[in-house]
PDB file of C-alpha atoms in Angstrom:
ATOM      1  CA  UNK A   1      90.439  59.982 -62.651  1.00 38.00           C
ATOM      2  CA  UNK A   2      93.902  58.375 -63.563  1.00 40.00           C
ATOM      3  CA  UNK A   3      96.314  59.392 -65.934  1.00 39.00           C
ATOM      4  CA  UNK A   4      98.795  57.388 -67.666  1.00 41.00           C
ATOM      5  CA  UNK A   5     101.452  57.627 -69.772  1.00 39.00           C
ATOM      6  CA  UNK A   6     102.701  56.002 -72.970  1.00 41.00           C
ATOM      7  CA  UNK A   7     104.946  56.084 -75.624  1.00 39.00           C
ATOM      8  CA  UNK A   8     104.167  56.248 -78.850  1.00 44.00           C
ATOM      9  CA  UNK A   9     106.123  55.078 -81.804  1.00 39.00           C
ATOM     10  CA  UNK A  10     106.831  58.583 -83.117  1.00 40.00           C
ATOM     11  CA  UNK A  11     108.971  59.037 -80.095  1.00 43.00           C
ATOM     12  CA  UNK A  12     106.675  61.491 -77.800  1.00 40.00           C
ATOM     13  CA  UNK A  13     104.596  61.217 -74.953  1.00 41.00           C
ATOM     14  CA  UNK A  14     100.794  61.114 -75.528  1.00 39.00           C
ATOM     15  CA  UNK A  15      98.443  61.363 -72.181  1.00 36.00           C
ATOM     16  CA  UNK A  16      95.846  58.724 -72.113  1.00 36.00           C
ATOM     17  CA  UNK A  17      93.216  59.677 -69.376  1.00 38.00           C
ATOM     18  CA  UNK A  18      90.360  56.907 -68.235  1.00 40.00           C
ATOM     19  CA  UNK A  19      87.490  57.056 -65.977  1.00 45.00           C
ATOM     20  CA  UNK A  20      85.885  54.122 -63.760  1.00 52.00           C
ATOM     21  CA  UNK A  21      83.130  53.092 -64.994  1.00 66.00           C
ATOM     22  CA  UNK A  22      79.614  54.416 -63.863  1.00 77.00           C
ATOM     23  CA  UNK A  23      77.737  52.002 -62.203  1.00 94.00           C
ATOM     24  CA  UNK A  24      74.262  52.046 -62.712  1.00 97.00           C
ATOM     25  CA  UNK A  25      70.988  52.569 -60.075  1.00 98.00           C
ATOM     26  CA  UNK A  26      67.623  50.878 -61.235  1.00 98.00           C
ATOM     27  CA  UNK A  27      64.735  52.587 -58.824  1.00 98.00           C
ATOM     28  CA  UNK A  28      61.177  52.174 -58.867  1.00 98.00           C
ATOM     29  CA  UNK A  29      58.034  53.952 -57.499  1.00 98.00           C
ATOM     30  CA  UNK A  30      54.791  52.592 -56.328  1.00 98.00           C
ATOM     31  CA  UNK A  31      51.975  55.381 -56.303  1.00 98.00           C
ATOM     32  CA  UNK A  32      48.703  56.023 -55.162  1.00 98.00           C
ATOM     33  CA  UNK A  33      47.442  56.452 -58.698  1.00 96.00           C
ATOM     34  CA  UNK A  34      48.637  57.384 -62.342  1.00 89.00           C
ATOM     35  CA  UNK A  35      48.015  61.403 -62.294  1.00 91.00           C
ATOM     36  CA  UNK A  36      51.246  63.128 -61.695  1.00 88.00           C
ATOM     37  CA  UNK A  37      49.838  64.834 -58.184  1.00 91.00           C
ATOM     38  CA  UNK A  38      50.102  61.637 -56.896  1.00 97.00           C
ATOM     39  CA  UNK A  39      51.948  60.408 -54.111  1.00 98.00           C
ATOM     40  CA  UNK A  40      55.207  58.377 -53.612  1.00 98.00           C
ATOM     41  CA  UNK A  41      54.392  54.784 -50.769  1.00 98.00           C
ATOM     42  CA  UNK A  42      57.038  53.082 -51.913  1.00 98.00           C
ATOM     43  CA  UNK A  43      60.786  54.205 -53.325  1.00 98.00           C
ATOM     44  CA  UNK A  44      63.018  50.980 -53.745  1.00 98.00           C
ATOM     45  CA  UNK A  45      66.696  51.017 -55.546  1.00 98.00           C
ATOM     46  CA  UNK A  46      68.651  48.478 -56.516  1.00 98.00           C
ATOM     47  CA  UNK A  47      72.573  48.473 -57.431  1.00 98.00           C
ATOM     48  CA  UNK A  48      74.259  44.907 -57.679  1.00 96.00           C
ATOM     49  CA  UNK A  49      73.770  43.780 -53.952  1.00 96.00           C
ATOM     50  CA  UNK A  50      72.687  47.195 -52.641  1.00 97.00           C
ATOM     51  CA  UNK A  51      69.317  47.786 -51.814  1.00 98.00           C
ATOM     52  CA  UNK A  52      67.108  50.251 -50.477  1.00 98.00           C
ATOM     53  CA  UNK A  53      63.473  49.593 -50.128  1.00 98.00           C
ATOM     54  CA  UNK A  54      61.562  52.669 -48.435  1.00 98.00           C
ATOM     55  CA  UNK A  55      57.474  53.138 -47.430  1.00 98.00           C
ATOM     56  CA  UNK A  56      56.057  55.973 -46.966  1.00 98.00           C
ATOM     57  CA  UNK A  57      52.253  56.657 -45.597  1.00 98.00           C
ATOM     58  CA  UNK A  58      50.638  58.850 -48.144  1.00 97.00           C
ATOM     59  CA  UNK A  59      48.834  62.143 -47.453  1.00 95.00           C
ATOM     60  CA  UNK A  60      46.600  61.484 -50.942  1.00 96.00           C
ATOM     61  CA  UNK A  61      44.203  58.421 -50.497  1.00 96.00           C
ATOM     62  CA  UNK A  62      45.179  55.538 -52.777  1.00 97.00           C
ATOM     63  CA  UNK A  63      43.264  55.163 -55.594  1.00 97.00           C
ATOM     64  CA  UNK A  64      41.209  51.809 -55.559  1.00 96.00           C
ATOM     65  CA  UNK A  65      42.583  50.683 -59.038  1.00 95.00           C
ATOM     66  CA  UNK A  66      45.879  51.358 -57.369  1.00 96.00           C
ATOM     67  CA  UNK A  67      45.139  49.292 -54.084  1.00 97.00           C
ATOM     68  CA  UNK A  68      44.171  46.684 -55.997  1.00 96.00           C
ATOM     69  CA  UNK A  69      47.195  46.283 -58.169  1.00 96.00           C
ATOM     70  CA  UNK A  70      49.962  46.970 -55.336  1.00 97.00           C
ATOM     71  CA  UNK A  71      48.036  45.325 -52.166  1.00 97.00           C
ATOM     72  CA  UNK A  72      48.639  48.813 -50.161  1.00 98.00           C
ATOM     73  CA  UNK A  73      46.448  50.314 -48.150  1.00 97.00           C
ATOM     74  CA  UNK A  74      46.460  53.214 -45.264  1.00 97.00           C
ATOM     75  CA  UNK A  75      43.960  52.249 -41.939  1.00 96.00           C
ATOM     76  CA  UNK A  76      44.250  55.144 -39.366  1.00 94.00           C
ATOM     77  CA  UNK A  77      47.655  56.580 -40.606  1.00 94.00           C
ATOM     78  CA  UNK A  78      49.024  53.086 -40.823  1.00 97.00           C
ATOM     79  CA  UNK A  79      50.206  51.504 -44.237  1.00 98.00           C
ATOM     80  CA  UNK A  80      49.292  47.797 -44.428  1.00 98.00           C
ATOM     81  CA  UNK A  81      51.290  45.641 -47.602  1.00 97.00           C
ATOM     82  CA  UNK A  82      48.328  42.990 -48.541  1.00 96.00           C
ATOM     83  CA  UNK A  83      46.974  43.262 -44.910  1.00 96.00           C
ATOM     84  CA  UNK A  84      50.797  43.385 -43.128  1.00 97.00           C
ATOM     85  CA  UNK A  85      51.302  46.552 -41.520  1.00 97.00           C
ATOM     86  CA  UNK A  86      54.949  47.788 -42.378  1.00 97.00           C
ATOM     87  CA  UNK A  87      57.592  50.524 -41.344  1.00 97.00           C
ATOM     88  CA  UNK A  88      57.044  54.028 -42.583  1.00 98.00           C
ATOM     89  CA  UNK A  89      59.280  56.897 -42.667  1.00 98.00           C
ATOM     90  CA  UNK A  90      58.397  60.363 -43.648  1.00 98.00           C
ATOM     91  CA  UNK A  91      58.465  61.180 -47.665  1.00 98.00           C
ATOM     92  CA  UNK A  92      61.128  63.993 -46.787  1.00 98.00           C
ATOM     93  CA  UNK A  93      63.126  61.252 -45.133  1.00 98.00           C
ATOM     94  CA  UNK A  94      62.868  58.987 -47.663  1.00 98.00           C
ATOM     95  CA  UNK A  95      64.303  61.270 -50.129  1.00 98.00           C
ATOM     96  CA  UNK A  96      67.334  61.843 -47.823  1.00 98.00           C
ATOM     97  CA  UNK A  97      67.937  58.153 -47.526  1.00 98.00           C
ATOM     98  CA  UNK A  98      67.798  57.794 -51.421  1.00 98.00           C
ATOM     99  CA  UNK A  99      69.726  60.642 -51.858  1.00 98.00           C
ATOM    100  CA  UNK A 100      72.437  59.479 -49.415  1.00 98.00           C
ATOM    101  CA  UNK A 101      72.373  55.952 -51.257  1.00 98.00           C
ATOM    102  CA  UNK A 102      72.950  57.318 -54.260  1.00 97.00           C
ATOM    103  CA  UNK A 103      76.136  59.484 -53.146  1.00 97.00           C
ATOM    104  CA  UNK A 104      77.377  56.568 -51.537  1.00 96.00           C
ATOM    105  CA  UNK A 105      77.414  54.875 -54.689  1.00 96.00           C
ATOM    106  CA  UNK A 106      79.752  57.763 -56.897  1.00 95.00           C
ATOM    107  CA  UNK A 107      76.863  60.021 -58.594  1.00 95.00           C
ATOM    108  CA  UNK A 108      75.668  56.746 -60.421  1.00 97.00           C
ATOM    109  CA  UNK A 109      73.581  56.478 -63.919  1.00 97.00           C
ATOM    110  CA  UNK A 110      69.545  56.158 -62.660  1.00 98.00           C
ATOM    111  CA  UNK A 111      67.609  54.117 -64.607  1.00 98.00           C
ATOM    112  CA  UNK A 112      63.781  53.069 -64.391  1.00 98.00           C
ATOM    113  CA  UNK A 113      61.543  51.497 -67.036  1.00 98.00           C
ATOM    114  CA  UNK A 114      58.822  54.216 -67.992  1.00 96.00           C
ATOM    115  CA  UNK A 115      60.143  56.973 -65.567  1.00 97.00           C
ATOM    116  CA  UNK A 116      60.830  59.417 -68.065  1.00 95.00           C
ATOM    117  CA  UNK A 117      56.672  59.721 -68.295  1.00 93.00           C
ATOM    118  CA  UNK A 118      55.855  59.333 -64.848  1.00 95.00           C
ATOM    119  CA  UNK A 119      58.825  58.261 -62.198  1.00 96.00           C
ATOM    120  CA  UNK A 120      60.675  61.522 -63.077  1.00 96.00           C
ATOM    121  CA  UNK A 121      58.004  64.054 -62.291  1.00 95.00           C
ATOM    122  CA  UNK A 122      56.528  63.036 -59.478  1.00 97.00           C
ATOM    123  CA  UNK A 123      59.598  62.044 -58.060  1.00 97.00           C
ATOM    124  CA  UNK A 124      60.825  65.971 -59.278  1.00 96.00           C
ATOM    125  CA  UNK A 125      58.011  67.393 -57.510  1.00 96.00           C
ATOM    126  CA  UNK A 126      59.216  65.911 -54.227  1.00 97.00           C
ATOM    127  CA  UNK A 127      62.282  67.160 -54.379  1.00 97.00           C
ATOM    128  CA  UNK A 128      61.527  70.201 -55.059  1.00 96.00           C
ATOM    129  CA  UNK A 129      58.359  70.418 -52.534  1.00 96.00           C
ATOM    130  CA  UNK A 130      61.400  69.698 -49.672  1.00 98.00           C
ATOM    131  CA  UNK A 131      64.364  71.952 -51.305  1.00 98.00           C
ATOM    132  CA  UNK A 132      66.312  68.268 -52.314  1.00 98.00           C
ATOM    133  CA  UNK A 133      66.301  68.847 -55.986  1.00 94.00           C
ATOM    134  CA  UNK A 134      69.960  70.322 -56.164  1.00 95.00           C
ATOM    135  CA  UNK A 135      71.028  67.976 -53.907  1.00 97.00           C
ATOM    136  CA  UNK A 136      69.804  64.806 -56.075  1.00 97.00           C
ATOM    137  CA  UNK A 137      71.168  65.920 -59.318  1.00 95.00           C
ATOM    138  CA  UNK A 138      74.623  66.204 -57.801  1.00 95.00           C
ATOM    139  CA  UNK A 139      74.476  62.870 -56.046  1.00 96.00           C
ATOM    140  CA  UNK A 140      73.651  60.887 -60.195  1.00 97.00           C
ATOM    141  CA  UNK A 141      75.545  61.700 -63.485  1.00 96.00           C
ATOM    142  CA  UNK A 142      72.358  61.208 -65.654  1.00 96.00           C
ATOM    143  CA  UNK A 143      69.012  59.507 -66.041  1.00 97.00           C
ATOM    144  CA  UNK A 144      68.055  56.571 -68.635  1.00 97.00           C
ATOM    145  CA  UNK A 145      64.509  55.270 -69.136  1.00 97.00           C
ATOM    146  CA  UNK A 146      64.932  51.884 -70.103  1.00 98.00           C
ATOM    147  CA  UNK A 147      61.692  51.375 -72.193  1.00 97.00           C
ATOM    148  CA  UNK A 148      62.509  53.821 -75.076  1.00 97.00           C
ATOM    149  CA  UNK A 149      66.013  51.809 -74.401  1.00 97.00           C
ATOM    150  CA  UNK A 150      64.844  48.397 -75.366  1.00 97.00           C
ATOM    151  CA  UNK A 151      62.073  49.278 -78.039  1.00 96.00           C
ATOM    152  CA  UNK A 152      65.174  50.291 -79.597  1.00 96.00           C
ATOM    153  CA  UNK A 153      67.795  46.955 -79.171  1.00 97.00           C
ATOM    154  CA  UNK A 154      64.757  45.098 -79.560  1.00 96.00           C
ATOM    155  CA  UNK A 155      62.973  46.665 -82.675  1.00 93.00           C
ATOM    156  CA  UNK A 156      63.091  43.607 -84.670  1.00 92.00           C
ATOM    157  CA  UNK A 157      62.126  41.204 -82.313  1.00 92.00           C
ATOM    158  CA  UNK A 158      58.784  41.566 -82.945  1.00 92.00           C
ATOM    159  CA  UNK A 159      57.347  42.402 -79.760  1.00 93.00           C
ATOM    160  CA  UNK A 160      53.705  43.759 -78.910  1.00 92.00           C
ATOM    161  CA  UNK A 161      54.318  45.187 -75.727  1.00 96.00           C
ATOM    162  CA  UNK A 162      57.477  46.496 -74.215  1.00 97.00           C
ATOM    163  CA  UNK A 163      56.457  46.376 -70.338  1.00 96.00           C
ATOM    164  CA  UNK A 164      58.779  45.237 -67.799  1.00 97.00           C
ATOM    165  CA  UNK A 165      56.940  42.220 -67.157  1.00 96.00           C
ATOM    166  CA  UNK A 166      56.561  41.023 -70.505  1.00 96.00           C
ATOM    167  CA  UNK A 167      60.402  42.050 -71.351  1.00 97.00           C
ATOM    168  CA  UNK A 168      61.166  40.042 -68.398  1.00 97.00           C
ATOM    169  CA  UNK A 169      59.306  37.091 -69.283  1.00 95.00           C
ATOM    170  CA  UNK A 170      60.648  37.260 -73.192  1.00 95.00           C
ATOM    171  CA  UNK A 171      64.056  37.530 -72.687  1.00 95.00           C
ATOM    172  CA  UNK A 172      64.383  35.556 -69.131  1.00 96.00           C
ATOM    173  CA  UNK A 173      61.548  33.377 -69.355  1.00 96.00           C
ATOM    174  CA  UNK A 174      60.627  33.954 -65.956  1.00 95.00           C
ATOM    175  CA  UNK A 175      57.483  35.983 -63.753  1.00 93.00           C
ATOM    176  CA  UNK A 176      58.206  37.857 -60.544  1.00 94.00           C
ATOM    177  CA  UNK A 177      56.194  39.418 -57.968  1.00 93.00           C
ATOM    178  CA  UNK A 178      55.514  43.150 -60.179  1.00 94.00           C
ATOM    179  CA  UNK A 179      53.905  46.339 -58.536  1.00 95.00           C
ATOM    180  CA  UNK A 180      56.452  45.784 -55.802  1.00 97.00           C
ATOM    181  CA  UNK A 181      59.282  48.601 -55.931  1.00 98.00           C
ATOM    182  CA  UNK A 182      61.828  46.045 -54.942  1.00 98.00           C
ATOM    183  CA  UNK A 183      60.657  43.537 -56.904  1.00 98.00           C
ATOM    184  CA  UNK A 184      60.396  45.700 -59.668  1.00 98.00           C
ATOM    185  CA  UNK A 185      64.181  47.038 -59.256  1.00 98.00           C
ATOM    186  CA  UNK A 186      65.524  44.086 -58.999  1.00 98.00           C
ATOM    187  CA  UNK A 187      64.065  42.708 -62.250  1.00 98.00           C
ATOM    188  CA  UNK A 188      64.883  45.668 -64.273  1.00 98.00           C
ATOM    189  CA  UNK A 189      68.656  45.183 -63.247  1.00 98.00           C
ATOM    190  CA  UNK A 190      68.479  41.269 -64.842  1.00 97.00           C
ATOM    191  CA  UNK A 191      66.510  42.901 -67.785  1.00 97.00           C
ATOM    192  CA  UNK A 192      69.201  45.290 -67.947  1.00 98.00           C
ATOM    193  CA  UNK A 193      72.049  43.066 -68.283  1.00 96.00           C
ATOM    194  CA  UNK A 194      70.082  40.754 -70.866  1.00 97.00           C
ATOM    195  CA  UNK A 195      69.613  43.567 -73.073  1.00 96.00           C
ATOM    196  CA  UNK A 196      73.702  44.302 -72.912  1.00 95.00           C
ATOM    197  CA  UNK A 197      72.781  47.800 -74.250  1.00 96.00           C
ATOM    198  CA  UNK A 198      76.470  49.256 -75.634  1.00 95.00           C
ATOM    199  CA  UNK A 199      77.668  53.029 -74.125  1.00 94.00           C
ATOM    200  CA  UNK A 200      76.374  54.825 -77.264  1.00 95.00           C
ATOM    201  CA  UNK A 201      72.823  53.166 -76.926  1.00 95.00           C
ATOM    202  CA  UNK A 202      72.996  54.666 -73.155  1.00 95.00           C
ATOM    203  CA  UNK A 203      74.324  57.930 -74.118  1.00 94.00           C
ATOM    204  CA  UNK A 204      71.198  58.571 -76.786  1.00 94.00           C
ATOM    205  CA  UNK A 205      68.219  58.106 -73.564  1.00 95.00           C
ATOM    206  CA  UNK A 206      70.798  59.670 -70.742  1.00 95.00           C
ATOM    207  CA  UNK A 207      68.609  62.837 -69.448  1.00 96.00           C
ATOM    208  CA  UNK A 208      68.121  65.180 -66.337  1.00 93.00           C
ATOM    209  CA  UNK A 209      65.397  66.402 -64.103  1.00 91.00           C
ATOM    210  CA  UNK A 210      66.192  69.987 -65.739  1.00 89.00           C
ATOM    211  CA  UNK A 211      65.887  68.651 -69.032  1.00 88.00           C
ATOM    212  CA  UNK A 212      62.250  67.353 -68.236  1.00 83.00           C
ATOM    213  CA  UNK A 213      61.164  70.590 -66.280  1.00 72.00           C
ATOM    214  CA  UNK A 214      62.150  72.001 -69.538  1.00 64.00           C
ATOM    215  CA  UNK A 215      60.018  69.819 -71.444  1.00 62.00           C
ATOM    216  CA  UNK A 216      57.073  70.158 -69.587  1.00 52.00           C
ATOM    217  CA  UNK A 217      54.654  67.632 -68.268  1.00 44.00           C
ATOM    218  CA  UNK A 218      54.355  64.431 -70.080  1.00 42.00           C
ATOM    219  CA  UNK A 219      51.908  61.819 -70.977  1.00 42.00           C
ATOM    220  CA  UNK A 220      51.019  58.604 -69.229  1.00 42.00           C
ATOM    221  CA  UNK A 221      48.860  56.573 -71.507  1.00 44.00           C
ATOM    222  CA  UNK A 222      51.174  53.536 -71.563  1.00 46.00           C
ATOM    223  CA  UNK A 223      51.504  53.294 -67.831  1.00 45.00           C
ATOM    224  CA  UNK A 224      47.658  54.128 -67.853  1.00 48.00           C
ATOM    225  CA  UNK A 225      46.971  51.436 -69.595  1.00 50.00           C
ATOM    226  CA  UNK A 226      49.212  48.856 -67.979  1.00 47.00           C
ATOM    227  CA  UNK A 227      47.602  49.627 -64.607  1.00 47.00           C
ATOM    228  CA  UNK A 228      44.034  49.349 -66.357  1.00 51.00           C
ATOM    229  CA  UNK A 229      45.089  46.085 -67.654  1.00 51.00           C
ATOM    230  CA  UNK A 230      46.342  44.669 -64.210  1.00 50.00           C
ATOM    231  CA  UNK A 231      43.274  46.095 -62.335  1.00 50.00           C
ATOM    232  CA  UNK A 232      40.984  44.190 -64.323  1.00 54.00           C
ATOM    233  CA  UNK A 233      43.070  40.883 -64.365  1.00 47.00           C
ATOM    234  CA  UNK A 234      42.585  41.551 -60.710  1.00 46.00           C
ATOM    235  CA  UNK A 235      38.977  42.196 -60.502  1.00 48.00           C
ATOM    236  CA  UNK A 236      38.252  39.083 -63.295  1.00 48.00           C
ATOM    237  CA  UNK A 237      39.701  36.997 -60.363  1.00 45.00           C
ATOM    238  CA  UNK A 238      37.934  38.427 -58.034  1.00 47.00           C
ATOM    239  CA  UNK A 239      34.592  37.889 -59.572  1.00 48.00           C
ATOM    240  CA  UNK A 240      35.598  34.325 -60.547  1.00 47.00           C
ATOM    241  CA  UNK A 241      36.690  33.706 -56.591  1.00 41.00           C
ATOM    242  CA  UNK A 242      32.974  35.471 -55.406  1.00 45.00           C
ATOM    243  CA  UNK A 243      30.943  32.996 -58.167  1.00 44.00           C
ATOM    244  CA  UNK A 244      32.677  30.148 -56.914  1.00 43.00           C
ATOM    245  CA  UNK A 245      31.602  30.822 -52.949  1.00 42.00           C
ATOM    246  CA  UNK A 246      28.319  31.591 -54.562  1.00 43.00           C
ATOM    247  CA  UNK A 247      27.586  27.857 -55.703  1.00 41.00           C
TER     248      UNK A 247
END
């Protein structure tokens, strides 16, 4: 914090304090399915040119739906990434490393697009599973979910859905490679910085782990239903790909 001083025009000395800015962490999670028991096999982050992009091999199978959508899959305690095997570390590891990034970084602002329904808790019940939970809420000053965020800059834009891929492709015109945590982070930072949301639209969707342990368990229809929507996009293909070797 720096302090400086200034003179005012009634003669006296007034104290102006200022902060540096908080830079801000977007993070994703890719699952092996939508309940909140789930686990984490892949934790990405993303702060300007900083990136961390972390797999994990999951002790829960991965839901089919889930496979489908993401193009993971676990073959004799292996993780394959649409039939690449890739490098693992362990979830508790993982953590650390994100953890660590964040310090790094000055106990940065966290923000994910639907995590305040699904990101946050199973991500919570990690942490707290491996003792890390006091440790990650010193190393961020708050968490924003950007989707409550933008149905609220972007309430008269007349918008049916508010998913990151269809924000994305609204206000950037452009597709990228979704269901990838990287990918995902990445995206959400450019959707971020389209939206130009001001320090009192932050402020009202800033919250805490505590805050949501408090709460209780949340909902996950939306994500629910994106996942249903991609899966059968997915399997529509699939079936059109299977008639076509047919004839």
């Amino acid at each position: 914090m720096r302090m400086r001083h200034r003179h005012n025009t009634s003669g006296s000395d007034e104290m102006e304090m200022s902060q540096p800015a908080v830079c801000t962490v977007f993070f994703d999670l890719e699952t092996t399915g939508l309940d909140l028991s789930c686990d984490i096999v892949q934790l990405a982050a993303v702060c300007g040119h900083h990136t961390l992009n972390l797999f994990m091999v999951p002790r829960r199978p991965i839901q089919p739906g889930a496979s489908r959508v993401t193009g993971f899959r676990v073959t004799r305690r292996r993780l394959f990434l649409r039939g690449r095997p890739v490098l693992t570390n362990s979830l508790r590891e993982s953590l650390v490393s994100f953890i660590t990034f964040l310090h790094v970084l000055g106990r940065p602002l966290l923000a994910g697009h639907n995590i305040r329904r699904f990101d946050c808790h199973v991500l919570a019940r990690a942490l707290d599973e491996f003792s890390l939970w006091s440790d990650f809420q010193r190393g961020v000053s708050g968490l924003v979910d950007t989707l409550p965020l933008a149905r609220q800059l972007l309430k008269d834009r007349g918008l049916k859905s508010f998913t990151q891929e269809n924000l994305v492709k609204n206000l950037l015109g452009v597709s990228y490679a979704a269901h990838d945590a990287l990918e995902d982070a990445r995206a959400l930072q450019k959707l971020y910085r389209a939206l130009t949301p001001t320090a009192n639209h932050i402020q009202r969707h800033v919250f805490t782990l505590d805050s949501l342990a408090t709460a209780g368990v949340s909902q996950t229809s939306d994500l629910s239903e994106r996942f249903k929507t991609a899966v059968n996009v997915t399997e529509e293909r699939h079936s059109s790909v299977s008639s076509s070797s047919r004839v």
